[in-house]
Coordinates of C-alpha atoms and ligand atoms in Angstrom, one line a residue:
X1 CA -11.6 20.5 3.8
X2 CA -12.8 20.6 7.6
X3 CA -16.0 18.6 8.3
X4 CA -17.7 18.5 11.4
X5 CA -18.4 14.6 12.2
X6 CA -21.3 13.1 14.4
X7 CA -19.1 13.0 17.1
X8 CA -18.6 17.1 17.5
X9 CA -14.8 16.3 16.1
X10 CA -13.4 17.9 13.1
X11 CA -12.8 15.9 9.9
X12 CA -9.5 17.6 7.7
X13 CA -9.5 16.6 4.1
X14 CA -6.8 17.4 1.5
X15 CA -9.4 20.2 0.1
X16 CA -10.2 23.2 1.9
X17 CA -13.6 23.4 3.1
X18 CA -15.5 26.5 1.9
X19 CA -17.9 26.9 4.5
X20 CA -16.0 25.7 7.9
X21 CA -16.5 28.9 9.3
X22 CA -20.6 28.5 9.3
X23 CA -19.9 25.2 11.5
X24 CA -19.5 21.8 11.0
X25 CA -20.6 19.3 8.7
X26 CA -22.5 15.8 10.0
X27 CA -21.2 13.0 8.8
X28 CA -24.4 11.1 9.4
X29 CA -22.7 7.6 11.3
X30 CA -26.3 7.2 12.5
X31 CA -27.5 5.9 8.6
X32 CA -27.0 2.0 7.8
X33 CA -26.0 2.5 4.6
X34 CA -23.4 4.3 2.6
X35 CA -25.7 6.1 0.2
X36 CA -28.2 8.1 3.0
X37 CA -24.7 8.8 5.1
X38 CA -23.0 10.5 2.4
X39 CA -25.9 11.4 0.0
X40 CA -26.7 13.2 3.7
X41 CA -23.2 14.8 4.3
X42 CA -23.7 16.3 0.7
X43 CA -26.8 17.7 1.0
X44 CA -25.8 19.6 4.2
X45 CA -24.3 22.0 2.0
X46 CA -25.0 23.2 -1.9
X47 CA -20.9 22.8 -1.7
X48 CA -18.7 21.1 0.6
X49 CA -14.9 20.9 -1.2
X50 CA -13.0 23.4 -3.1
X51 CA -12.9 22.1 -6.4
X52 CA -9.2 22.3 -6.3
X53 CA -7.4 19.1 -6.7
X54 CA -6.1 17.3 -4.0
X55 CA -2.4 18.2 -3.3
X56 CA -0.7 15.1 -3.3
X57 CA -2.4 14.0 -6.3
X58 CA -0.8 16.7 -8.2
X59 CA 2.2 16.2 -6.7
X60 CA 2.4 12.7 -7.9
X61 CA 0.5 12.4 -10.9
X62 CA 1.7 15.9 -12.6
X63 CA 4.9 13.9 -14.4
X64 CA 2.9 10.6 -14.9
X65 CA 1.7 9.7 -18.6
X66 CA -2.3 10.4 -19.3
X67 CA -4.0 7.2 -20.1
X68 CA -7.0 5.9 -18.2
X69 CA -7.5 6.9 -14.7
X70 CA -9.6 5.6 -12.0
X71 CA -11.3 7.9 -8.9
X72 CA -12.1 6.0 -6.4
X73 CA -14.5 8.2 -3.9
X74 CA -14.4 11.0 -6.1
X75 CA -16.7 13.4 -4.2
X76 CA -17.6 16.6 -5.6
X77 CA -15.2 15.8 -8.3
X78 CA -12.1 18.0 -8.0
X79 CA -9.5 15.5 -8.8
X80 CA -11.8 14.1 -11.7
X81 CA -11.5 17.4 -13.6
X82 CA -7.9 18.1 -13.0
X83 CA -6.9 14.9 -14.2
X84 CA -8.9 15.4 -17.1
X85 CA -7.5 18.8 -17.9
X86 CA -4.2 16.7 -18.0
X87 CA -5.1 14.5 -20.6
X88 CA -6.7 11.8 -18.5
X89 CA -9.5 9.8 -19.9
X90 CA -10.9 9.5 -16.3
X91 CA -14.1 6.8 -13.8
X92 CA -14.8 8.6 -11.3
X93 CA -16.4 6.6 -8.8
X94 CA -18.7 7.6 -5.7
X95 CA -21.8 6.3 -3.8
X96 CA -23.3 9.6 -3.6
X97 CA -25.4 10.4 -6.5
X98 CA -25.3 13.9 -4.8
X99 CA -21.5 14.3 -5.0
X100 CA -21.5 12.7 -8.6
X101 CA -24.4 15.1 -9.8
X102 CA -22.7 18.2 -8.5
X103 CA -19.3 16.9 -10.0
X104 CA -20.3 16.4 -13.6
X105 CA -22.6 19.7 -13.3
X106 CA -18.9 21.4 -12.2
X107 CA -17.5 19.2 -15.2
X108 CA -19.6 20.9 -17.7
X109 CA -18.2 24.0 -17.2
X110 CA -14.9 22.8 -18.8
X111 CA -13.9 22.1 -21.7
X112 CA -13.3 18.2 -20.5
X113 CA -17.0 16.7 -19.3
X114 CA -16.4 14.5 -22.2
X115 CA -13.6 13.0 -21.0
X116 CA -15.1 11.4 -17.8
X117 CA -17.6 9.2 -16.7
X118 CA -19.1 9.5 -13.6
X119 CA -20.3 6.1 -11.6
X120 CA -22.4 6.1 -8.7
X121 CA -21.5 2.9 -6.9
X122 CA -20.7 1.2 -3.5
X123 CA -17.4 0.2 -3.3
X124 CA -18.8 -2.8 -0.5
X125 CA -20.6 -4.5 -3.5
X126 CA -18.2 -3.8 -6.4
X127 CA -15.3 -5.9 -8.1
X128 CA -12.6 -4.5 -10.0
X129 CA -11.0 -5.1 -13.1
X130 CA -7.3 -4.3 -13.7
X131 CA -7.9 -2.1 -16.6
X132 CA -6.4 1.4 -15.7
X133 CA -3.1 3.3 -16.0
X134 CA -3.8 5.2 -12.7
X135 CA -6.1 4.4 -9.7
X136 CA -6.2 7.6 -6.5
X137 CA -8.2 7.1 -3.9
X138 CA -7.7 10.4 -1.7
X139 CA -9.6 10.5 1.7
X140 CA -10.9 7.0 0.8
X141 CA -12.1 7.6 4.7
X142 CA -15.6 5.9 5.5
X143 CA -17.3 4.1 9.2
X144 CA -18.7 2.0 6.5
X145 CA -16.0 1.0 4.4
X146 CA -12.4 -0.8 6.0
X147 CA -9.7 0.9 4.9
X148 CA -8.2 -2.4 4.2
X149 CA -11.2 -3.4 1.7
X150 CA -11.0 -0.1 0.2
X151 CA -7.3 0.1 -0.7
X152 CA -7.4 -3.3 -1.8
X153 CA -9.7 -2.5 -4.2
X154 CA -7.9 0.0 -5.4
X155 CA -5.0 -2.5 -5.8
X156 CA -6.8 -4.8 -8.1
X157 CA -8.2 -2.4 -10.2
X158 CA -4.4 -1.2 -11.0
X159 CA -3.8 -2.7 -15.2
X160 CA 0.0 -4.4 -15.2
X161 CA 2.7 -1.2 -15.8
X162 CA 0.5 1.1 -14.0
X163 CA 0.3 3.2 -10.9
X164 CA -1.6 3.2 -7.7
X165 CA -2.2 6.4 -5.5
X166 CA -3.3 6.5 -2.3
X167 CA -3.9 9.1 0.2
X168 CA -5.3 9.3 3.5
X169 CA -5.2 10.4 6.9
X170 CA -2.3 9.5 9.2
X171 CA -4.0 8.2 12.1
X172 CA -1.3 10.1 14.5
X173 CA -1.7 13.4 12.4
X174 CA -4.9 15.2 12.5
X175 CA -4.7 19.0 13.1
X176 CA -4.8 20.2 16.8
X177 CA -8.3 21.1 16.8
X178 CA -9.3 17.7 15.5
X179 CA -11.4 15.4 18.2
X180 CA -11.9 12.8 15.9
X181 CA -12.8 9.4 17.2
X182 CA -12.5 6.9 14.5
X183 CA -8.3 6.8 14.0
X184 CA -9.5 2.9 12.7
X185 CA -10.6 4.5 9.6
X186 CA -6.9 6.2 9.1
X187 CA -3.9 3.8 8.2
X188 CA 0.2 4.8 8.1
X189 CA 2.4 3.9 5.8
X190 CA 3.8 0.9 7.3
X191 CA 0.3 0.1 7.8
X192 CA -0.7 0.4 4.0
X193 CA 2.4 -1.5 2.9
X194 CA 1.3 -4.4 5.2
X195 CA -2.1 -4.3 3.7
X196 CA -1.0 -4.4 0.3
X197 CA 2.1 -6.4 0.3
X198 CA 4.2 -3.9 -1.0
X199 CA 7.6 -6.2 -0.1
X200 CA 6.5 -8.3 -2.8
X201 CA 5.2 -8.7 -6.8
X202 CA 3.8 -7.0 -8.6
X203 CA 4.6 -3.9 -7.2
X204 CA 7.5 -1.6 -6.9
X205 CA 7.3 1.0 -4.6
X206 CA 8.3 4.5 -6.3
X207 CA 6.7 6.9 -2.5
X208 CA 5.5 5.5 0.8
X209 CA 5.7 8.2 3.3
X210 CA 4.2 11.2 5.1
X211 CA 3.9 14.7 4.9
X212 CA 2.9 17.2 6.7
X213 CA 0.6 20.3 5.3
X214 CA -0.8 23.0 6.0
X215 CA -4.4 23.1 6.6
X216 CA -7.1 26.4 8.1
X217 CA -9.2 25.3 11.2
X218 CA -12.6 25.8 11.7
X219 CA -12.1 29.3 13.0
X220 CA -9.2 30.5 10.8
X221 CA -6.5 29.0 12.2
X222 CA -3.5 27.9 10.8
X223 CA -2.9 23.9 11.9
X224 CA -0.9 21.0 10.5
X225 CA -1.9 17.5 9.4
X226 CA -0.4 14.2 8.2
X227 CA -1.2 12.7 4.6
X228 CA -0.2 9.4 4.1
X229 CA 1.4 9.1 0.7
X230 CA 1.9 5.5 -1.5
X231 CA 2.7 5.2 -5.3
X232 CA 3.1 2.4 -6.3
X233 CA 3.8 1.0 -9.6
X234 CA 2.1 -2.7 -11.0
X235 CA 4.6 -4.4 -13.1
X236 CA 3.8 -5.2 -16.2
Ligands
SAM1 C1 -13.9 12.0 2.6 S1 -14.6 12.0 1.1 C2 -13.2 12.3 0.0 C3 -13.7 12.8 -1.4 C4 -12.5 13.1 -2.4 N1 -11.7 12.0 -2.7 C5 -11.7 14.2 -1.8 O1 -10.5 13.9 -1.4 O2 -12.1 15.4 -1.7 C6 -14.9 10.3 0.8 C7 -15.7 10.0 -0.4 O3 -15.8 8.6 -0.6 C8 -17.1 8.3 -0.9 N2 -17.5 7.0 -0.4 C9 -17.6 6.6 0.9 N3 -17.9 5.3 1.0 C10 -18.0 4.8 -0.3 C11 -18.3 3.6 -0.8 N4 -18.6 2.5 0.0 N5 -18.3 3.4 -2.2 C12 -18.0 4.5 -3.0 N6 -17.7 5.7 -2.5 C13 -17.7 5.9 -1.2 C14 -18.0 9.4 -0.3 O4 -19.2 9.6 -0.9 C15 -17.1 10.6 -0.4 O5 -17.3 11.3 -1.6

């Protein structure tokens, strides 16, 4: 996805943004809270991602056992449905009521809507429990939100034996065209391991790396950016 921020930068999300062409999307910094900035991003536009899952998350969940997943940020729902087309019983979790609405009315055109729940709350005021087989958090990016708070969430919601996935920007990365001003909000690997601890129990680390993709700018143009890739596995 490519979404215009306040700033005039562009934004480049694992999904491909339909409508990056008709200009950019605000990202609306200016709100104090998480659900008017986002809940206004989504309203911009009737759709805003592809519904197509993010790539990494297929990458690294495809050979991973279905059990109870976790979406943390799950947006307009895309990695929700996928993993419950694999046999995922699946949280997703967002602060925008808007995303989550537009997610499940997406779900309900599969044969899975009954196989997720969808949960509108603020990751700020919200403490996990270590119940789930699999937590993602793709693009976990928000002004509001530390990455370090976010993915350490995610972390703690991880049940022993299973696996966390997280993917996000690389702050050194972003796509030519990007003029984005807020490379706090993106971590690297080395960054993420120091965050979580990775050199120690309970986890084993089975990817920490990045990789580049391909990604289309806002005029059509080809362009390149850096995920940062973890999966890490909670021992049991
Ligand atoms: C950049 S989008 C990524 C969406 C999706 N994971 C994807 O890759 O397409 C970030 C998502 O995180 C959600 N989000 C941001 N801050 C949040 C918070 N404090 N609590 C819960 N969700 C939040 C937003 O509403 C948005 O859907």
């Amino acid at each position: 996805m490519t979404e215009k921020t306040h700033d005039g930068g562009t934004h480049q999300h694992g999904h491909q943004h339909e409508g990056a062409q008709q200009g950019g999307l605000n990202l609306h910094k200016d709100a104090d809270n998480a659900v008017d900035m986002w809940d206004g991003m989504y309203r911009e536009r009737a759709k805003i991602w592809s519904g197509n899952p993010n790539p990494q998350l297929v990458a690294e969940v495809a050979g991973l056992k279905p059990g109870k997943a976790l979406d943390l940020g799950s947006g307009e729902g895309g990695d929700a449905i996928w993993l419950a087309q694999q046999g995922w019983t699946v949280t997703a979790l967002d602060v925008s009521a808007v995303a989550l609405e537009r997610a499940a009315a997406h779900a309900a055109q599969t044969d899975h809507a009954d196989k997720i729940i969808w949960q509108q709350q603020d990751l700020a005021e919200w403490t996990p429990e270590p119940v789930f087989d699999l937590v993602s958090a793709q693009f976990l990016h928000s002004p509001l939100l530390p990455w370090r708070d976010s993915v350490a969430l995610a972390a703690a919601a991880v049940a022993p034996g299973g696996t966390l996935l997280i993917v996000g920007h690389h702050p050194h990365g972003l796509p030519s065209w990007s003029h984005h001003h807020d490379s706090g909000m993106f971590f690297t690997p080395e960054q993420l391991a120091g965050a979580l601890r990775l050199d120690r129990e309970p986890w084993f680390v089975n990817v920490l790396t990045d990789r580049a993709r391909t990604v289309t700018g806002p005029n059509g143009e080809s362009g390149t950016t850096l995920d940062t890739v973890l999966r890490a596995t909670k021992h049991a």
